[in-house]
Short mmCIF file of C-alpha atoms in Angstrom, two decimals:
data_model
loop_
_atom_site.label_atom_id
_atom_site.label_comp_id
_atom_site.label_asym_id
_atom_site.label_seq_id
_atom_site.Cartn_x
_atom_site.Cartn_y
_atom_site.Cartn_z
CA UNK A 213 302.99 190.58 39.65
CA UNK A 214 305.30 190.58 42.72
CA UNK A 215 306.25 194.18 42.01
CA UNK A 216 302.57 195.21 41.81
CA UNK A 217 301.82 193.52 45.09
CA UNK A 218 304.83 195.20 46.76
CA UNK A 219 303.82 198.63 45.47
CA UNK A 220 300.22 198.12 46.52
CA UNK A 221 301.31 197.08 50.03
CA UNK A 222 303.60 200.10 50.24
CA UNK A 223 300.78 202.42 49.25
CA UNK A 224 298.50 201.03 51.91
CA UNK A 225 301.19 201.47 54.61
CA UNK A 226 301.77 205.05 53.49
CA UNK A 227 298.10 205.87 53.55
CA UNK A 228 297.85 204.40 57.07
CA UNK A 229 300.86 206.36 58.21
CA UNK A 230 299.48 209.63 56.81
CA UNK A 231 296.00 209.09 58.24
CA UNK A 232 297.51 208.12 61.62
CA UNK A 233 300.07 210.90 61.79
CA UNK A 234 298.50 212.28 64.97
CA UNK A 235 298.19 208.91 66.64
CA UNK A 236 300.31 207.64 69.55
CA UNK A 237 298.07 204.71 70.52
CA UNK A 238 296.07 202.02 68.73
CA UNK A 239 292.62 202.73 67.38
CA UNK A 240 289.94 200.51 65.79
CA UNK A 241 290.72 201.99 62.36
CA UNK A 242 294.51 201.72 62.67
CA UNK A 243 295.34 198.91 65.10
CA UNK A 244 299.13 199.36 64.98
CA UNK A 245 300.39 201.96 67.46
CA UNK A 246 302.07 204.85 65.63
CA UNK A 247 304.82 207.13 66.87
CA UNK A 248 304.10 210.38 65.03
CA UNK A 249 307.31 212.09 66.23
CA UNK A 250 309.50 209.47 64.54
CA UNK A 251 307.03 208.43 61.84
CA UNK A 252 307.16 204.70 62.61
CA UNK A 253 304.83 202.02 63.83
CA UNK A 254 306.06 200.82 67.22
CA UNK A 255 305.06 198.90 70.36
CA UNK A 256 307.85 200.57 72.34
CA UNK A 257 305.59 202.87 74.42
CA UNK A 258 303.71 200.00 75.96
CA UNK A 259 306.70 197.71 76.30
CA UNK A 260 309.26 200.09 77.70
CA UNK A 261 307.36 200.38 80.99
CA UNK A 262 307.91 196.67 81.55
CA UNK A 263 311.47 196.27 80.31
CA UNK A 264 312.84 197.99 83.40
CA UNK A 265 311.25 195.20 85.49
CA UNK A 266 313.09 192.41 83.65
CA UNK A 267 316.25 191.21 85.42
CA UNK A 268 319.13 188.80 84.91
CA UNK A 269 319.37 186.03 87.57
CA UNK A 270 322.67 184.33 88.37
CA UNK A 271 322.73 181.29 90.64
CA UNK A 272 325.91 180.75 92.66
CA UNK A 273 327.11 177.44 94.09
CA UNK A 274 330.31 175.65 95.11
CA UNK A 275 332.63 175.09 92.14
CA UNK A 276 333.69 171.49 91.46
CA UNK A 277 336.90 172.67 89.86
CA UNK A 278 340.13 174.04 91.43
CA UNK A 279 340.04 177.53 92.93
CA UNK A 280 341.94 179.63 95.38
CA UNK A 281 339.12 179.23 97.89
CA UNK A 282 337.13 176.01 97.67
CA UNK A 283 334.22 177.58 99.56
CA UNK A 284 333.87 180.58 97.29
CA UNK A 285 330.54 180.36 95.43
CA UNK A 286 330.83 180.58 91.68
CA UNK A 287 328.22 180.96 88.97
CA UNK A 288 326.62 177.60 88.15
CA UNK A 289 323.54 178.63 86.20
CA UNK A 290 321.62 181.67 85.09
CA UNK A 291 318.49 182.95 83.48
CA UNK A 292 316.02 185.77 83.65
CA UNK A 293 313.30 187.00 85.96
CA UNK A 294 310.68 189.68 86.31
CA UNK A 295 309.69 191.97 89.19
CA UNK A 296 305.96 191.67 89.93
CA UNK A 297 305.95 193.65 93.23
CA UNK A 298 308.34 196.58 93.33
CA UNK A 299 307.55 197.65 96.88
CA UNK A 300 308.34 194.22 98.32
CA UNK A 301 311.13 193.43 95.77
CA UNK A 302 309.45 190.22 94.57
CA UNK A 303 310.88 188.54 91.47
CA UNK A 304 309.45 185.49 89.67
CA UNK A 305 311.79 183.15 87.76
CA UNK A 306 312.08 179.44 86.99
CA UNK A 307 312.87 176.76 89.55
CA UNK A 308 315.45 175.28 87.20
CA UNK A 309 317.28 178.66 87.16
CA UNK A 310 317.80 178.67 90.96
CA UNK A 311 317.88 174.92 91.63
CA UNK A 312 320.90 173.84 93.65
CA UNK A 313 322.03 177.41 94.37
CA UNK A 314 323.63 178.71 97.57
CA UNK A 315 323.44 182.37 96.69
CA UNK A 316 321.59 184.39 94.08
CA UNK A 317 322.54 187.56 92.26
CA UNK A 318 320.24 189.88 90.35
CA UNK A 319 321.31 192.37 87.68
CA UNK A 320 318.79 195.15 87.23
CA UNK A 321 318.12 196.80 83.89
CA UNK A 322 319.54 200.05 85.28
CA UNK A 323 322.94 198.42 85.98
CA UNK A 324 322.59 197.75 89.70
CA UNK A 325 323.84 194.42 91.02
CA UNK A 326 322.04 193.02 94.08
CA UNK A 327 321.95 189.90 96.25
CA UNK A 328 318.65 188.07 96.30
CA UNK A 329 316.93 185.81 98.82
CA UNK A 330 315.12 182.65 97.71
CA UNK A 331 311.61 182.72 99.16
CA UNK A 332 310.55 179.37 97.72
CA UNK A 333 310.38 177.21 94.62
CA UNK A 334 307.92 174.81 93.08
CA UNK A 335 309.18 171.96 90.91
CA UNK A 336 305.74 171.03 89.58
CA UNK A 337 305.31 174.36 87.79
CA UNK A 338 309.03 175.19 87.46
CA UNK A 339 308.53 178.51 89.24
CA UNK A 340 310.55 180.21 91.94
CA UNK A 341 310.28 183.46 93.92
CA UNK A 342 313.25 185.66 94.87
CA UNK A 343 313.28 188.84 96.95
CA UNK A 344 315.61 191.83 96.73
CA UNK A 345 315.85 194.96 98.87
CA UNK A 346 316.25 198.17 96.86
CA UNK A 347 314.51 201.36 96.08
CA UNK A 348 313.41 202.73 92.72
CA UNK A 349 312.31 199.36 91.36
CA UNK A 350 309.89 198.94 88.46
CA UNK A 351 307.22 196.25 88.27
CA UNK A 352 305.27 194.69 85.44
CA UNK A 353 301.49 194.83 85.18
CA UNK A 354 299.94 191.33 85.30
CA UNK A 355 296.93 190.35 83.21
CA UNK A 356 294.68 187.27 83.48
CA UNK A 357 296.02 184.69 81.02
CA UNK A 358 292.54 183.27 80.56
CA UNK A 359 291.76 186.26 78.32
CA UNK A 360 294.37 185.21 75.71
CA UNK A 361 293.53 184.01 72.23
CA UNK A 362 295.60 182.13 69.69
CA UNK A 363 296.96 184.71 67.29
CA UNK A 364 297.59 187.42 69.90
CA UNK A 365 300.96 189.13 69.62
CA UNK A 366 303.48 188.06 72.29
CA UNK A 367 306.88 189.46 73.30
CA UNK A 368 309.56 187.46 75.14
CA UNK A 369 312.10 189.41 77.18
CA UNK A 370 315.24 188.07 78.84
CA UNK A 371 319.01 187.66 78.68
CA UNK A 372 319.59 184.87 76.13
CA UNK A 373 322.90 183.33 75.11
CA UNK A 374 325.02 185.74 77.18
CA UNK A 375 323.51 188.83 75.57
CA UNK A 376 322.15 191.91 77.32
CA UNK A 377 318.41 192.35 77.68
CA UNK A 378 316.74 191.15 74.49
CA UNK A 379 313.17 191.52 73.18
CA UNK A 380 311.70 189.16 70.59
CA UNK A 381 308.23 189.12 69.04
CA UNK A 382 305.89 186.41 67.87
CA UNK A 383 302.33 185.23 68.30
CA UNK A 384 300.58 182.92 70.72
CA UNK A 385 300.55 179.77 68.64
CA UNK A 386 298.66 177.57 71.09
CA UNK A 387 296.99 177.52 74.51
CA UNK A 388 296.44 174.83 77.10
CA UNK A 389 299.47 172.83 76.05
CA UNK A 390 300.31 169.86 78.26
CA UNK A 391 301.90 166.45 78.16
CA UNK A 392 305.49 167.71 78.63
CA UNK A 393 305.96 165.70 81.82
CA UNK A 394 305.11 167.97 84.73
CA UNK A 395 302.22 167.60 87.14
CA UNK A 396 300.69 171.04 86.57
CA UNK A 397 300.61 171.80 82.82
CA UNK A 398 298.61 174.47 81.01
CA UNK A 399 301.32 176.11 78.93
CA UNK A 400 301.08 179.07 76.56
CA UNK A 401 302.80 178.16 73.31
CA UNK A 402 304.53 180.92 71.32
CA UNK A 403 306.81 181.30 68.34
CA UNK A 404 308.64 184.31 69.85
CA UNK A 405 312.33 183.48 69.88
CA UNK A 406 313.22 181.99 73.28
CA UNK A 407 316.73 180.61 73.86
CA UNK A 408 318.98 179.55 76.72
CA UNK A 409 319.04 182.39 79.23
CA UNK A 410 315.44 183.38 78.56
CA UNK A 411 314.26 180.96 81.19
CA UNK A 412 312.29 182.73 83.92
CA UNK A 413 311.79 185.85 81.84
CA UNK A 414 308.37 187.31 81.09
CA UNK A 415 306.09 186.74 78.15
CA UNK A 416 304.27 190.00 77.52
CA UNK A 417 301.24 191.03 75.50
CA UNK A 418 301.33 193.91 72.98
CA UNK A 419 300.62 196.39 75.79
CA UNK A 420 303.59 195.19 77.86
CA UNK A 421 301.53 193.27 80.42
CA UNK A 422 302.68 189.99 81.88
CA UNK A 423 300.87 186.94 80.53
CA UNK A 424 303.34 184.17 81.38
CA UNK A 425 306.78 183.04 82.48
CA UNK A 426 308.98 181.52 79.78
CA UNK A 427 310.06 178.09 80.93
CA UNK A 428 311.05 175.75 78.07
CA UNK A 429 311.49 175.30 74.35
CA UNK A 430 310.97 172.44 71.93
CA UNK A 431 314.14 171.89 69.96
CA UNK A 432 314.42 169.56 66.98
CA UNK A 433 318.08 168.70 67.62
CA UNK A 434 320.57 168.41 70.43
CA UNK A 435 321.79 172.00 70.15
CA UNK A 436 318.96 173.34 72.29
CA UNK A 437 318.39 176.14 69.79
CA UNK A 438 315.08 177.87 69.11
CA UNK A 439 312.90 176.14 66.53
CA UNK A 440 309.91 178.44 66.89
CA UNK A 441 308.13 176.59 69.66
CA UNK A 442 308.39 177.83 73.26
CA UNK A 443 306.28 177.37 76.34
CA UNK A 444 305.36 179.71 79.16
CA UNK A 445 303.56 179.13 82.47
CA UNK A 446 300.41 181.26 82.34
CA UNK A 447 299.73 183.93 84.94
CA UNK A 448 296.65 181.97 86.06
CA UNK A 449 298.98 179.32 87.53
CA UNK A 450 301.81 181.71 88.34
CA UNK A 451 299.76 183.89 90.70
CA UNK A 452 298.51 180.86 92.68
CA UNK A 453 302.04 179.53 93.12
CA UNK A 454 303.56 182.93 93.97
CA UNK A 455 300.92 183.67 96.59
CA UNK A 456 301.57 180.33 98.31
CA UNK A 457 305.32 180.68 98.16
CA UNK A 458 305.19 184.17 99.58
CA UNK A 459 302.85 183.09 102.37
CA UNK A 460 304.25 179.65 103.28
CA UNK A 461 307.49 179.07 101.35
CA UNK A 462 305.96 175.94 99.81
CA UNK A 463 302.98 175.05 97.65
CA UNK A 464 300.29 172.82 99.10
CA UNK A 465 298.07 171.08 96.57
CA UNK A 466 294.88 169.20 96.89
CA UNK A 467 293.63 166.12 95.09
CA UNK A 468 290.46 164.34 94.04
CA UNK A 469 291.50 160.77 94.79
CA UNK A 470 291.57 159.49 91.21
CA UNK A 471 294.49 158.00 89.25
CA UNK A 472 294.36 159.41 85.75
CA UNK A 473 295.90 158.38 82.46
CA UNK A 474 296.06 160.24 79.20
CA UNK A 475 293.83 159.12 76.33
CA UNK A 476 296.17 157.98 73.55
CA UNK A 477 295.28 156.64 70.13
CA UNK A 478 295.88 153.10 71.36
CA UNK A 479 293.58 153.56 74.38
CA UNK A 480 290.97 155.24 72.20
CA UNK A 481 290.87 152.24 69.84
CA UNK A 482 290.75 149.89 72.83
CA UNK A 483 287.74 151.78 74.26
CA UNK A 484 286.02 152.20 70.93
CA UNK A 485 286.28 155.99 70.98
CA UNK A 486 286.52 158.21 67.94
CA UNK A 487 288.71 160.85 69.57
CA UNK A 488 292.09 161.10 71.36
CA UNK A 489 291.59 163.94 73.80
CA UNK A 490 290.72 163.28 77.40
CA UNK A 491 291.83 161.79 80.69
CA UNK A 492 290.97 158.21 81.64
CA UNK A 493 290.08 157.35 85.22
CA UNK A 494 292.37 154.41 85.91
CA UNK A 495 291.33 153.98 89.55
CA UNK A 496 289.36 155.69 92.29
CA UNK A 497 290.44 155.75 95.93
CA UNK A 498 287.78 154.55 98.38
CA UNK A 499 286.22 157.43 100.36
CA UNK A 500 287.80 160.06 98.06
CA UNK A 501 286.03 163.06 96.47
CA UNK A 502 286.14 161.17 93.14
CA UNK A 503 284.34 158.13 94.58
CA UNK A 504 281.72 160.29 96.34
CA UNK A 505 281.11 162.08 93.06
CA UNK A 506 280.41 158.74 91.36
CA UNK A 507 283.51 158.47 89.14
CA UNK A 508 284.43 154.97 88.06
CA UNK A 509 287.28 153.19 86.34
CA UNK A 510 287.12 153.68 82.56
CA UNK A 511 285.38 157.07 82.70
CA UNK A 512 286.90 159.54 80.21
CA UNK A 513 287.01 163.11 81.49
CA UNK A 514 286.55 165.54 78.59
CA UNK A 515 286.01 168.90 80.37
CA UNK A 516 286.83 170.34 83.79
CA UNK A 517 285.52 173.72 84.92
CA UNK A 518 284.32 174.20 81.34
CA UNK A 519 287.89 173.83 80.09
CA UNK A 520 288.65 171.16 77.48
CA UNK A 521 290.81 168.27 78.69
CA UNK A 522 293.62 167.23 76.37
CA UNK A 523 295.13 164.65 78.70
CA UNK A 524 295.75 163.86 82.37
CA UNK A 525 297.93 166.94 82.76
CA UNK A 526 294.99 169.17 81.85
CA UNK A 527 293.01 167.93 84.86
CA UNK A 528 295.98 168.31 87.19
CA UNK A 529 296.47 171.86 85.94
CA UNK A 530 293.04 172.75 87.33
CA UNK A 531 293.09 170.54 90.43
CA UNK A 532 296.65 171.62 91.27
CA UNK A 533 295.79 175.28 91.73
CA UNK A 534 292.35 174.84 93.35
CA UNK A 535 292.25 175.77 97.06
CA UNK A 536 290.92 173.01 99.38
CA UNK A 537 287.12 172.92 99.38
CA UNK A 538 286.83 174.24 95.82
CA UNK A 539 283.96 172.59 93.95
CA UNK A 540 285.00 171.36 90.49
CA UNK A 541 282.61 170.32 87.74
CA UNK A 542 283.65 167.51 85.44
CA UNK A 543 282.11 166.30 82.18
CA UNK A 544 282.91 162.70 81.33
CA UNK A 545 281.93 159.83 79.09
CA UNK A 546 280.86 156.43 80.37
CA UNK A 547 279.89 153.69 77.90
CA UNK A 548 279.43 156.32 75.22
CA UNK A 549 277.01 158.48 77.29
CA UNK A 550 277.95 161.92 78.56
CA UNK A 551 277.48 162.76 82.26
CA UNK A 552 278.71 165.39 84.72
CA UNK A 553 279.80 165.38 88.31
CA UNK A 554 280.78 167.89 90.96
CA UNK A 555 283.44 167.17 93.54
CA UNK A 556 285.45 169.08 96.14
CA UNK A 557 289.26 169.30 96.23
CA UNK A 558 290.79 167.95 99.41
CA UNK A 559 294.30 168.18 100.82
CA UNK A 560 295.91 164.78 101.09
CA UNK A 561 298.18 163.95 103.99
CA UNK A 562 301.84 164.40 102.94
CA UNK A 563 303.38 160.96 102.56
CA UNK A 564 299.98 159.37 102.93
CA UNK A 565 299.07 156.13 101.17
CA UNK A 566 295.80 155.75 99.39
CA UNK A 567 294.81 152.20 98.39
CA UNK A 568 292.24 151.78 95.61
CA UNK A 569 290.70 148.68 94.14
CA UNK A 570 293.38 148.26 91.50
CA UNK A 571 295.98 150.92 92.27
CA UNK A 572 297.93 152.55 95.11
CA UNK A 573 298.70 156.26 95.27
CA UNK A 574 301.65 157.37 97.44
CA UNK A 575 304.31 160.10 97.43
CA UNK A 576 302.91 161.63 94.21
CA UNK A 577 303.12 158.33 92.28
CA UNK A 578 300.62 155.69 91.30
CA UNK A 579 301.30 151.94 91.34
CA UNK A 580 299.31 149.07 89.78
CA UNK A 581 299.49 145.31 89.70
CA UNK A 582 300.70 144.08 86.29
CA UNK A 583 301.87 140.69 85.00
CA UNK A 584 305.43 141.91 85.61
CA UNK A 585 304.73 142.91 89.21
CA UNK A 586 304.00 146.14 91.04
CA UNK A 587 304.61 148.80 88.36
CA UNK A 588 304.92 152.58 88.65
CA UNK A 589 302.17 153.99 86.36
CA UNK A 590 302.85 157.69 86.73
CA UNK A 591 304.96 160.13 88.74
CA UNK A 592 303.82 163.71 89.39
CA UNK A 593 306.38 166.48 88.81
CA UNK A 594 307.41 168.18 92.04
CA UNK A 595 306.44 165.19 94.19
CA UNK A 596 308.54 163.27 96.71
CA UNK A 597 308.59 160.36 94.26
CA UNK A 598 309.92 162.60 91.46
CA UNK A 599 312.61 164.05 93.77
CA UNK A 600 313.71 160.51 94.53
CA UNK A 601 314.01 159.70 90.79
CA UNK A 602 311.23 157.12 90.80
CA UNK A 603 310.18 156.59 87.17
CA UNK A 604 307.11 155.43 85.32
CA UNK A 605 307.69 151.83 84.28
CA UNK A 606 309.77 150.89 87.34
CA UNK A 607 308.84 147.47 88.79
CA UNK A 608 308.94 147.46 92.60
CA UNK A 609 310.46 144.24 93.90
CA UNK A 610 311.10 145.11 97.55
CA UNK A 611 310.01 147.62 100.13
CA UNK A 612 312.43 148.11 103.06
CA UNK A 613 314.38 145.03 101.96
CA UNK A 614 311.32 142.74 101.98
CA UNK A 615 309.86 141.32 98.79
CA UNK A 616 306.35 142.32 97.74
CA UNK A 617 304.12 140.22 95.53
CA UNK A 618 300.65 141.77 95.76
CA UNK A 619 299.18 145.24 95.65
CA UNK A 620 297.67 144.89 99.10
CA UNK A 621 300.97 143.80 100.58
CA UNK A 622 302.73 146.68 98.82
CA UNK A 623 300.23 149.26 100.16
CA UNK A 624 300.55 147.92 103.68
CA UNK A 625 304.37 148.07 103.59
CA UNK A 626 304.29 151.69 102.44
CA UNK A 627 302.15 152.71 105.43
CA UNK A 628 304.98 152.64 107.95
CA UNK A 629 306.85 155.60 109.37
CA UNK A 630 310.14 157.04 108.15
CA UNK A 631 311.47 157.10 104.59
CA UNK A 632 310.22 154.52 102.12
CA UNK A 633 313.06 152.53 100.54
CA UNK A 634 312.05 150.80 97.33
CA UNK A 635 314.08 148.39 95.26
CA UNK A 636 313.01 148.67 91.61
CA UNK A 637 313.86 146.81 88.44
CA UNK A 638 314.55 148.77 85.28
CA UNK A 639 315.63 147.90 81.78
CA UNK A 640 319.18 149.00 82.66
CA UNK A 641 319.34 147.12 85.94
CA UNK A 642 318.25 147.33 89.56
CA UNK A 643 318.14 150.53 91.63
CA UNK A 644 317.33 151.59 95.18
CA UNK A 645 315.00 154.55 95.55
CA UNK A 646 314.65 156.34 98.91
CA UNK A 647 311.54 158.46 99.12
CA UNK A 648 311.44 160.99 101.93
CA UNK A 649 308.09 161.47 103.57
#
């Protein structure tokens, strides 16, 4: 039986090859692109135009070990990147590839070695922008990631595990993935092989167009090896971040004035819900867009801008790339009844403190009164709180060396000028956290 199936499959391929002998591009009848000169099915024609735009990125810093010159920068990390604007020499990579670097070096596919300038980086999306000055550069064509479908072919390109430029193929195995810990999450999931060194490299469609930036993998052990699940930041988010970094060097994000939590199985049972996808409104800041739109504690947001909401990260993925003044439409459940609301995104004052009825939002973190004290409920990736290593679950015991016992007292103490110095209790002891405004 197996032999019959194999012969039948071979016959079909040969018939397709013969019928498509004059083809060099896909057609409805024969979707695989065919190279008639070599007699093989191949995606090379579409991909080769983009491969020249994929670069190796090496981050240089001060070595901690002995050297002849203690100030001589040495390689401390590396990854990949992709040129999206050849004329201006703009390269997109990951923030974790360039983080902590003093200098940056770029190896082009044609063998040239160039110094690069860091234009800016964004921790919340793990993206960074470099600039090089050179002629004869190639750039990748960018396509809207919202057009993707699960099952589309995907190609990852980069410089993994110390190898030269490497191309791997897979499919898009999921869209809208979130819950990995960052503030802005709407990842493309793929089973294309992505390994250490691929970080910052492009994820391409079958025509060689950029659909995302490879940023992380899910590994089943401590080796960090590829297990067939990798994540990429979609171009929908990438373009927003790149435009802001090129224009301002930093990314400014708006907010809606609501503290959100993810709907887990435990919370769903508690609320009497028969599903586990959504974002729970934990608190609403007085005078905020969320309050003006009528949102209340306990509302469960299920859709935003007609996009399904898997958890709190899904909402932030939309809010986090919406320019100030953008009107967003939410669909939510309240007491089992579905309703909708429209609200406008507003820029919050950096370092500002927003005091709600049962929570305080400050520095990109939310705090609530619990039986154990003032507890950190959530910390947004890329925020001042995240940079200071404030963690969800921390119990704040002091602000500026003075004990706090109530949420109102805590909010008032945070409203002062200068850095906020928090003393927090953790399971492994006490720590001091300095948050820079």
